[in-house]
Tab-separated table of C-alpha atoms and ligand atoms in Angstrom:
chain	number	residue	atom	x	y	z
A	209	UNK	CA	23.069	13.000	157.505
A	210	UNK	CA	22.165	16.360	156.727
A	211	UNK	CA	18.243	16.644	156.914
A	212	UNK	CA	17.603	20.331	157.051
A	213	UNK	CA	16.634	20.451	153.488
A	214	UNK	CA	13.997	18.004	154.167
A	215	UNK	CA	12.577	20.028	156.910
A	216	UNK	CA	12.667	22.834	154.896
A	217	UNK	CA	10.478	20.950	152.410
A	218	UNK	CA	7.902	20.919	154.880
A	219	UNK	CA	8.705	24.282	156.363
A	220	UNK	CA	9.636	26.829	154.387
A	221	UNK	CA	9.244	29.612	156.491
A	222	UNK	CA	10.977	28.412	159.454
A	223	UNK	CA	14.540	27.869	160.449
A	224	UNK	CA	16.052	24.823	161.804
A	225	UNK	CA	18.042	25.391	165.066
A	226	UNK	CA	18.710	21.722	165.519
A	227	UNK	CA	17.944	18.135	165.058
A	228	UNK	CA	18.940	14.820	166.841
A	229	UNK	CA	18.185	11.236	166.334
A	230	UNK	CA	15.511	10.015	169.188
A	231	UNK	CA	13.976	6.726	170.109
A	232	UNK	CA	14.914	2.882	169.823
A	233	UNK	CA	12.864	1.536	167.283
A	234	UNK	CA	14.036	-1.350	164.793
A	235	UNK	CA	12.741	0.073	161.512
A	236	UNK	CA	12.334	3.844	161.121
A	237	UNK	CA	14.745	6.663	161.969
A	238	UNK	CA	13.305	9.162	163.980
A	239	UNK	CA	14.710	12.524	164.629
A	240	UNK	CA	13.523	15.641	167.100
A	241	UNK	CA	13.685	18.766	165.016
A	242	UNK	CA	13.615	22.150	166.880
A	243	UNK	CA	12.942	25.198	164.654
A	244	UNK	CA	12.723	28.980	165.652
A	245	UNK	CA	8.935	28.434	165.844
A	246	UNK	CA	8.161	24.871	167.151
A	247	UNK	CA	9.392	21.296	167.717
A	248	UNK	CA	8.943	18.498	165.627
A	249	UNK	CA	9.599	14.731	164.778
A	250	UNK	CA	11.060	14.007	161.402
A	251	UNK	CA	10.833	10.198	160.482
A	252	UNK	CA	12.546	8.298	157.570
A	253	UNK	CA	10.051	5.347	156.545
A	254	UNK	CA	11.932	2.188	155.918
A	255	UNK	CA	10.682	1.613	152.337
A	256	UNK	CA	12.227	-1.866	151.783
A	257	UNK	CA	9.579	-2.807	154.734
A	258	UNK	CA	6.704	-0.207	154.184
A	259	UNK	CA	6.763	-0.404	150.145
A	260	UNK	CA	3.115	1.273	149.942
A	261	UNK	CA	4.008	4.959	151.242
A	262	UNK	CA	1.303	6.461	150.091
A	263	UNK	CA	-1.229	3.473	151.597
A	264	UNK	CA	0.419	3.708	154.847
A	265	UNK	CA	0.167	7.594	154.871
A	266	UNK	CA	-3.345	7.532	153.735
A	267	UNK	CA	-4.189	4.978	156.794
A	268	UNK	CA	-2.684	6.972	159.369
A	269	UNK	CA	-4.319	10.451	157.992
A	270	UNK	CA	-7.882	8.528	158.337
A	271	UNK	CA	-7.162	6.974	161.628
A	272	UNK	CA	-5.652	10.175	163.298
A	273	UNK	CA	-8.476	12.201	161.796
A	274	UNK	CA	-10.966	9.934	163.585
A	275	UNK	CA	-9.117	10.225	166.758
A	276	UNK	CA	-8.714	14.197	166.687
A	277	UNK	CA	-12.675	14.327	165.854
A	278	UNK	CA	-13.357	12.086	169.186
A	279	UNK	CA	-10.914	14.108	171.119
A	280	UNK	CA	-12.037	17.241	169.908
A	281	UNK	CA	-15.780	16.266	170.711
A	282	UNK	CA	-14.834	15.613	174.226
A	283	UNK	CA	-13.351	18.826	174.878
A	284	UNK	CA	-9.923	17.400	174.627
A	285	UNK	CA	-6.721	18.996	173.125
A	286	UNK	CA	-6.350	17.041	169.365
A	287	UNK	CA	-2.850	17.817	169.219
A	288	UNK	CA	-2.036	15.833	172.389
A	289	UNK	CA	-4.634	13.030	171.962
A	290	UNK	CA	-2.833	11.528	168.496
A	291	UNK	CA	-0.162	12.518	166.149
A	292	UNK	CA	-0.384	15.477	163.575
A	293	UNK	CA	1.283	15.298	160.497
A	294	UNK	CA	2.020	18.205	158.133
A	295	UNK	CA	1.376	18.200	154.396
A	296	UNK	CA	4.670	18.744	152.357
A	297	UNK	CA	4.842	22.656	151.414
A	298	UNK	CA	5.558	21.669	147.598
A	299	UNK	CA	3.480	18.344	146.953
A	300	UNK	CA	0.746	18.827	149.786
A	301	UNK	CA	1.356	15.256	150.314
A	302	UNK	CA	1.693	13.848	153.711
A	303	UNK	CA	5.407	12.553	152.792
A	304	UNK	CA	8.218	13.494	150.730
A	305	UNK	CA	10.500	11.734	148.575
A	306	UNK	CA	14.109	13.151	149.131
A	307	UNK	CA	17.505	11.372	148.306
A	308	UNK	CA	15.759	8.210	147.553
A	309	UNK	CA	14.274	8.217	150.957
A	310	UNK	CA	10.760	8.830	152.421
A	311	UNK	CA	10.106	11.480	155.246
A	312	UNK	CA	7.461	12.825	156.979
A	313	UNK	CA	7.105	15.206	159.750
A	314	UNK	CA	4.560	15.845	162.561
A	315	UNK	CA	4.257	17.788	165.874
A	316	UNK	CA	6.332	17.003	168.824
A	317	UNK	CA	3.976	16.419	171.779
A	318	UNK	CA	5.381	18.229	174.731
A	319	UNK	CA	5.544	17.259	178.736
A	320	UNK	CA	5.362	13.601	178.006
A	321	UNK	CA	7.956	10.587	178.564
A	322	UNK	CA	7.984	7.313	177.196
A	323	UNK	CA	9.168	3.937	178.743
A	324	UNK	CA	11.943	1.325	177.341
A	325	UNK	CA	11.771	-1.064	180.049
A	326	UNK	CA	9.036	-1.512	182.605
A	327	UNK	CA	9.245	-0.716	186.371
A	328	UNK	CA	6.391	0.849	187.627
A	329	UNK	CA	3.097	-1.093	187.547
A	330	UNK	CA	1.210	2.138	187.618
A	331	UNK	CA	2.553	3.205	184.349
A	332	UNK	CA	1.581	-0.302	182.948
A	333	UNK	CA	-1.827	-0.019	184.409
A	334	UNK	CA	-1.967	3.425	182.445
A	335	UNK	CA	-0.387	1.729	179.246
A	336	UNK	CA	-3.601	-0.564	179.401
A	337	UNK	CA	-5.936	2.350	179.523
A	338	UNK	CA	-3.956	3.919	176.624
A	339	UNK	CA	-3.834	0.914	174.606
A	340	UNK	CA	-7.853	-0.106	175.235
A	341	UNK	CA	-8.478	3.248	174.780
A	342	UNK	CA	-7.089	3.274	170.945
A	343	UNK	CA	-9.246	0.059	170.463
A	344	UNK	CA	-12.008	1.704	171.699
A	345	UNK	CA	-11.671	4.802	169.673
A	346	UNK	CA	-11.121	2.993	166.598
A	347	UNK	CA	-13.948	0.192	167.688
A	348	UNK	CA	-16.270	2.101	165.004
A	349	UNK	CA	-13.817	2.528	162.066
A	350	UNK	CA	-14.331	0.705	159.033
A	351	UNK	CA	-11.891	-1.590	158.677
A	352	UNK	CA	-12.640	-1.784	155.148
A	353	UNK	CA	-11.025	2.125	154.494
A	354	UNK	CA	-7.665	0.764	155.462
A	355	UNK	CA	-4.733	-0.982	153.353
A	356	UNK	CA	-2.712	-3.744	154.817
A	357	UNK	CA	0.781	-2.221	155.040
A	358	UNK	CA	2.534	-5.337	155.476
A	359	UNK	CA	0.595	-8.325	154.651
A	360	UNK	CA	0.070	-11.340	157.157
A	361	UNK	CA	1.691	-9.131	159.439
A	362	UNK	CA	0.396	-11.127	162.518
A	363	UNK	CA	-0.345	-14.185	160.768
A	364	UNK	CA	2.064	-16.533	163.073
A	365	UNK	CA	1.433	-19.551	160.759
A	366	UNK	CA	3.074	-17.354	157.416
A	367	UNK	CA	5.812	-16.356	160.208
A	368	UNK	CA	6.502	-19.993	160.622
A	369	UNK	CA	6.843	-20.587	156.996
A	370	UNK	CA	8.959	-17.981	156.898
A	371	UNK	CA	11.436	-19.437	159.536
A	372	UNK	CA	11.298	-22.682	157.773
A	373	UNK	CA	12.597	-20.642	154.803
A	374	UNK	CA	15.455	-18.893	156.765
A	375	UNK	CA	16.374	-22.155	158.139
A	376	UNK	CA	16.729	-23.413	154.677
A	377	UNK	CA	18.955	-20.376	153.559
A	378	UNK	CA	20.891	-20.402	157.098
A	379	UNK	CA	23.358	-17.473	156.369
A	380	UNK	CA	26.971	-18.168	157.369
A	381	UNK	CA	25.994	-21.729	159.025
A	382	UNK	CA	24.229	-19.833	161.876
A	383	UNK	CA	21.892	-22.870	162.210
A	384	UNK	CA	24.678	-24.991	163.661
A	385	UNK	CA	24.761	-22.737	167.119
A	386	UNK	CA	20.929	-22.614	167.697
A	387	UNK	CA	19.736	-25.907	167.530
A	388	UNK	CA	17.926	-25.774	170.816
A	389	UNK	CA	16.216	-22.053	169.554
A	390	UNK	CA	14.797	-23.885	166.443
A	391	UNK	CA	13.637	-26.873	168.512
A	392	UNK	CA	11.773	-24.603	170.823
A	393	UNK	CA	9.830	-22.889	167.937
A	394	UNK	CA	9.125	-25.947	166.272
A	395	UNK	CA	7.823	-27.859	169.226
A	396	UNK	CA	4.894	-25.015	169.018
A	397	UNK	CA	4.149	-25.095	165.539
A	398	UNK	CA	0.401	-26.459	166.262
A	399	UNK	CA	-0.182	-23.334	168.503
A	400	UNK	CA	0.728	-21.085	165.999
A	401	UNK	CA	-2.421	-21.538	164.119
A	402	UNK	CA	-4.833	-21.113	167.050
A	403	UNK	CA	-5.449	-17.435	165.964
A	404	UNK	CA	-5.329	-17.570	162.510
A	405	UNK	CA	-7.635	-20.531	161.987
A	406	UNK	CA	-10.408	-18.752	164.241
A	407	UNK	CA	-10.009	-15.564	162.560
A	408	UNK	CA	-10.384	-17.311	159.000
A	409	UNK	CA	-13.697	-19.325	160.143
A	410	UNK	CA	-14.978	-16.387	161.692
A	411	UNK	CA	-14.851	-17.303	165.417
A	412	UNK	CA	-12.784	-14.090	166.143
A	413	UNK	CA	-13.644	-10.723	164.457
A	414	UNK	CA	-11.417	-8.749	162.284
A	415	UNK	CA	-10.768	-5.389	164.237
A	416	UNK	CA	-8.934	-1.948	163.388
A	417	UNK	CA	-5.621	-2.554	165.636
A	418	UNK	CA	-2.513	-0.932	166.120
A	419	UNK	CA	-0.442	-3.926	165.906
A	420	UNK	CA	3.086	-2.952	167.391
A	421	UNK	CA	2.137	-1.881	170.965
A	422	UNK	CA	5.446	-2.291	172.270
A	423	UNK	CA	5.543	-0.227	175.354
A	424	UNK	CA	7.716	2.609	173.957
A	425	UNK	CA	4.905	3.293	171.578
A	426	UNK	CA	2.814	5.201	174.042
A	427	UNK	CA	3.462	8.733	175.122
A	428	UNK	CA	2.552	9.197	178.796
A	429	UNK	CA	1.522	12.757	180.037
A	430	UNK	CA	4.317	13.942	182.677
A	431	UNK	CA	2.226	15.697	185.006
A	432	UNK	CA	-0.541	13.158	185.332
A	433	UNK	CA	0.831	9.605	184.320
A	434	UNK	CA	-1.913	9.167	182.096
A	435	UNK	CA	-1.718	8.451	178.704
A	436	UNK	CA	-1.282	10.858	176.210
A	437	UNK	CA	-1.179	9.323	172.397
A	438	UNK	CA	-0.532	5.977	170.869
A	439	UNK	CA	2.183	6.702	168.405
A	440	UNK	CA	3.983	4.647	165.745
A	441	UNK	CA	1.234	4.385	163.373
A	442	UNK	CA	2.533	2.262	160.432
A	443	UNK	CA	0.949	-1.124	161.016
A	444	UNK	CA	-2.418	0.328	161.862
A	445	UNK	CA	-4.849	-1.940	160.052
A	446	UNK	CA	-7.241	-4.765	160.485
A	447	UNK	CA	-6.270	-7.034	163.111
A	448	UNK	CA	-7.223	-8.660	166.217
A	449	UNK	CA	-7.410	-7.136	169.365
A	450	UNK	CA	-5.305	-9.840	170.645
A	451	UNK	CA	-2.385	-8.661	168.935
A	452	UNK	CA	-2.082	-5.400	170.776
A	453	UNK	CA	-2.926	-6.998	174.242
A	454	UNK	CA	-0.558	-9.769	173.920
A	455	UNK	CA	2.279	-7.295	172.219
A	456	UNK	CA	1.995	-5.141	175.025
A	457	UNK	CA	2.585	-7.773	177.779
A	458	UNK	CA	5.284	-9.111	175.602
A	459	UNK	CA	7.251	-5.928	175.789
A	460	UNK	CA	6.008	-4.606	179.178
A	461	UNK	CA	5.388	-7.690	181.730
A	462	UNK	CA	9.061	-8.045	182.465
A	463	UNK	CA	11.734	-5.823	183.771
A	464	UNK	CA	14.199	-7.130	181.372
A	465	UNK	CA	15.463	-5.143	178.218
A	466	UNK	CA	14.432	-6.953	174.833
A	467	UNK	CA	18.010	-7.789	174.211
A	468	UNK	CA	19.195	-8.503	177.638
A	469	UNK	CA	21.981	-11.022	177.544
A	470	UNK	CA	21.776	-12.287	181.008
A	471	UNK	CA	18.758	-14.462	180.655
A	472	UNK	CA	18.558	-14.909	184.473
A	473	UNK	CA	16.873	-11.404	184.812
A	474	UNK	CA	14.417	-12.151	182.069
A	475	UNK	CA	11.254	-12.451	184.205
A	476	UNK	CA	7.350	-12.443	183.450
A	477	UNK	CA	6.030	-10.505	185.981
A	478	UNK	CA	2.370	-11.178	186.982
A	479	UNK	CA	1.943	-8.279	188.988
A	480	UNK	CA	2.650	-6.238	185.846
A	481	UNK	CA	0.578	-8.451	183.482
A	482	UNK	CA	-2.493	-7.861	186.213
A	483	UNK	CA	-1.902	-4.185	186.001
A	484	UNK	CA	-2.053	-3.861	182.212
A	485	UNK	CA	-5.046	-6.375	181.916
A	486	UNK	CA	-7.144	-4.314	184.125
A	487	UNK	CA	-6.268	-0.849	182.587
A	488	UNK	CA	-7.057	-2.638	179.563
A	489	UNK	CA	-10.341	-3.987	180.129
A	490	UNK	CA	-11.408	-1.047	181.958
A	491	UNK	CA	-11.244	0.957	178.834
A	492	UNK	CA	-12.451	-1.714	176.360
A	493	UNK	CA	-13.424	-4.862	177.906
A	494	UNK	CA	-17.309	-3.955	177.059
A	495	UNK	CA	-16.140	-4.131	173.368
A	496	UNK	CA	-14.560	-7.906	173.427
A	497	UNK	CA	-16.655	-10.913	172.328
A	498	UNK	CA	-16.491	-14.127	174.398
A	499	UNK	CA	-14.215	-15.672	172.346
A	500	UNK	CA	-11.685	-12.687	172.298
A	501	UNK	CA	-12.006	-12.664	176.061
A	502	UNK	CA	-11.254	-16.700	176.103
A	503	UNK	CA	-8.101	-16.127	174.069
A	504	UNK	CA	-6.764	-13.060	175.872
A	505	UNK	CA	-4.456	-15.351	177.846
A	506	UNK	CA	-2.991	-16.985	175.054
A	507	UNK	CA	-2.285	-13.868	173.675
A	508	UNK	CA	0.867	-12.831	175.079
A	509	UNK	CA	2.406	-16.429	174.344
A	510	UNK	CA	1.527	-16.218	171.078
A	511	UNK	CA	2.862	-12.770	170.189
A	512	UNK	CA	5.849	-13.198	172.378
A	513	UNK	CA	6.732	-16.623	170.395
A	514	UNK	CA	5.977	-14.753	167.272
A	515	UNK	CA	8.122	-11.935	167.924
A	516	UNK	CA	11.211	-14.278	169.130
A	517	UNK	CA	10.712	-16.350	165.917
A	518	UNK	CA	10.728	-13.467	164.032
A	519	UNK	CA	14.152	-12.253	165.524
A	520	UNK	CA	15.448	-15.644	164.694
A	521	UNK	CA	14.253	-15.506	161.513
A	522	UNK	CA	16.032	-12.603	161.012
A	523	UNK	CA	19.178	-14.112	162.311
A	524	UNK	CA	19.038	-16.624	160.031
A	525	UNK	CA	18.679	-14.818	157.083
A	526	UNK	CA	21.974	-12.546	158.039
A	527	UNK	CA	19.900	-9.493	159.754
A	528	UNK	CA	18.168	-7.909	156.981
A	529	UNK	CA	15.005	-6.685	158.660
A	530	UNK	CA	15.352	-5.765	162.333
A	531	UNK	CA	18.427	-3.107	163.119
A	532	UNK	CA	21.006	-4.479	164.924
A	533	UNK	CA	23.968	-2.538	167.005
A	534	UNK	CA	25.927	-5.806	167.766
A	535	UNK	CA	26.750	-9.203	166.792
A	536	UNK	CA	24.075	-11.741	167.164
A	537	UNK	CA	21.518	-9.140	168.602
A	538	UNK	CA	18.632	-10.744	166.623
A	539	UNK	CA	19.486	-14.052	168.528
A	540	UNK	CA	19.943	-12.239	172.073
A	541	UNK	CA	16.115	-10.784	171.312
A	542	UNK	CA	14.924	-14.280	170.247
A	543	UNK	CA	16.161	-15.604	173.457
A	544	UNK	CA	14.786	-13.187	175.691
A	545	UNK	CA	11.390	-13.707	174.009
A	546	UNK	CA	11.574	-17.414	174.163
A	547	UNK	CA	12.471	-17.329	177.846
A	548	UNK	CA	9.315	-15.150	178.265
A	549	UNK	CA	7.257	-17.611	176.586
A	550	UNK	CA	8.855	-20.415	178.597
A	551	UNK	CA	7.441	-18.319	181.812
A	552	UNK	CA	4.189	-17.234	180.363
A	553	UNK	CA	3.426	-21.032	179.495
A	554	UNK	CA	3.800	-21.757	183.410
A	555	UNK	CA	1.493	-19.110	184.149
A	556	UNK	CA	-1.518	-19.598	181.903
A	557	UNK	CA	-3.853	-20.392	184.483
A	558	UNK	CA	-2.679	-17.080	186.631
A	559	UNK	CA	-3.394	-15.066	183.476
A	560	UNK	CA	-6.854	-16.528	183.071
A	561	UNK	CA	-7.750	-16.147	186.533
A	562	UNK	CA	-6.702	-12.317	186.324
A	563	UNK	CA	-8.615	-11.777	183.036
A	564	UNK	CA	-11.872	-13.317	184.612
A	565	UNK	CA	-11.161	-11.093	187.445
A	566	UNK	CA	-11.524	-7.868	185.760
A	567	UNK	CA	-13.905	-9.066	182.940
A	568	UNK	CA	-17.189	-7.127	183.698
B	657	LIG	P1	10.473	4.633	165.649
B	657	LIG	O1	10.032	3.696	164.570
B	657	LIG	O2	11.596	4.833	165.767
B	657	LIG	O3	9.907	3.631	167.174
B	657	LIG	P2	8.380	6.433	167.188
B	657	LIG	O4	7.294	6.863	166.505
B	657	LIG	O5	8.072	5.232	168.001
B	657	LIG	O6	9.364	5.810	166.047
B	657	LIG	O7	9.133	7.191	168.148
B	657	LIG	C1	10.499	7.024	168.581
B	657	LIG	C2	10.422	7.909	170.010
B	657	LIG	O8	10.126	9.397	169.743
B	657	LIG	C3	9.409	7.519	170.852
B	657	LIG	O9	9.676	6.388	171.489
B	657	LIG	C4	9.321	8.816	171.684
B	657	LIG	O10	9.900	8.610	172.708
B	657	LIG	C5	9.536	10.182	170.732
B	657	LIG	N1	8.458	10.691	169.842
B	657	LIG	C6	8.062	10.098	168.812
B	657	LIG	N2	7.436	11.039	168.498
B	657	LIG	C7	6.936	11.922	169.246
B	657	LIG	C8	6.090	12.864	169.312
B	657	LIG	N3	5.189	13.510	168.674
B	657	LIG	N4	5.761	13.720	170.609
B	657	LIG	C9	7.151	13.240	171.629
B	657	LIG	N5	7.729	12.179	171.593
B	657	LIG	C10	7.939	11.756	170.148
B	658	LIG	C1	9.518	-3.351	165.282
B	658	LIG	O1	9.669	-0.131	164.806
B	658	LIG	P1	9.158	-0.792	166.104
B	658	LIG	O2	10.510	-1.017	166.701
B	658	LIG	O3	8.308	-0.414	166.891
B	658	LIG	C2	8.784	-4.333	164.748
B	658	LIG	C3	7.422	-4.699	165.303
B	658	LIG	C4	8.270	-5.934	166.283
B	658	LIG	C5	9.190	-5.044	167.550
B	658	LIG	C6	10.118	-6.029	168.244
B	658	LIG	C7	6.908	-2.936	161.497
B	658	LIG	O4	8.801	-2.469	166.048
B	658	LIG	O5	6.450	-5.904	164.659
B	658	LIG	O6	7.331	-5.922	167.673
B	658	LIG	O7	9.780	-4.333	166.661
B	658	LIG	N1	8.044	-3.325	163.865
B	658	LIG	C8	7.824	-4.112	162.292
B	658	LIG	O8	10.840	-4.918	169.353
B	658	LIG	O9	8.067	-4.984	161.847
B	659	LIG	MG1	8.327	3.129	168.312
């Protein structure tokens, strides 16, 4: 698809030299754009999923502004510390609607790398510093300023209700082949309300969180290996620190890809877990309440179970939410997540011991 005219609507005075799709996100489509003057990311926002583009971009504008001001006051480069979006040249808005799609553009950050599958514990320690740093940066940001871009996003009980509906829907009788996976989820129904209840009764505080801390959503500095910027900010909204900690562990404390078909190589690596926990608590441990700390070991299980259940739900719904690239892709993804949950459950005491080791 030709996106030159979209780029031109943001940058009327620059010539597009080239563009190519980048990243492996399941929701939006991202392109790297090179013009005669600079490099950018152009992103098509999936408006079936993010229906309130105005609210979403207003969230991102406020949050990135907050992070930029802090970076600036520390003498750091605000153009590397977070994403810098371009206003549309015609409308002045931070996005544009073209050909029935919503697009936004932001500066491409140079000399960084991203990681799809974690291999090096040092990188995961740095990711802990990065995501913990993000929590710290936003600890004084008023959650009331943000809209919920996806309602009940990490409400695991509500996700379970969606799963039950998908079982009824049963696209193409897919249920017939996934009895074990369905039973695996159902056996954990009661656990799913653990955080939901505590957030509702005030035992857990509401925070400003990222909510999609997959390890490919952080940029690392090529020269130092240190975290540069946390990206993919569509789901930044009120949430719990437990979500961000848990989702990073889900995606990073394993050597296997999220869609690995050979389950024998899907491992939960405690060494990786420890390195992330160390970095995370070093960065924001002082901001956590005793209840958040107590719940941290359960966070990885909750977020991995929830994600696996969401993949299975989408499989049962006929693959309408996550992008799929092969037959049974969502089912393969669900299976890796359940294998991880199984492994994590066996190591709950080890996870608690690690958290206690790094709590100040
Ligand atoms: P998606 O929704 O497709 O996951 P992301 O915002 O996470 O979109 O971007 C996808 C990938 O593109 C990232 O993992 C990263 O490798 C690269 N990328 C995105 N934005 C930038 C940027 N500003 N600077 C450098 N790389 C980027
Ligand atoms: C989606 O967009 P991406 O790929 O970073 C999803 C996350 C899931 C993740 C699983 C808005 O994230 O919630 O954890 O896939 N994002 C949305 O890989 O649903
Ligand atoms: Mg992403």
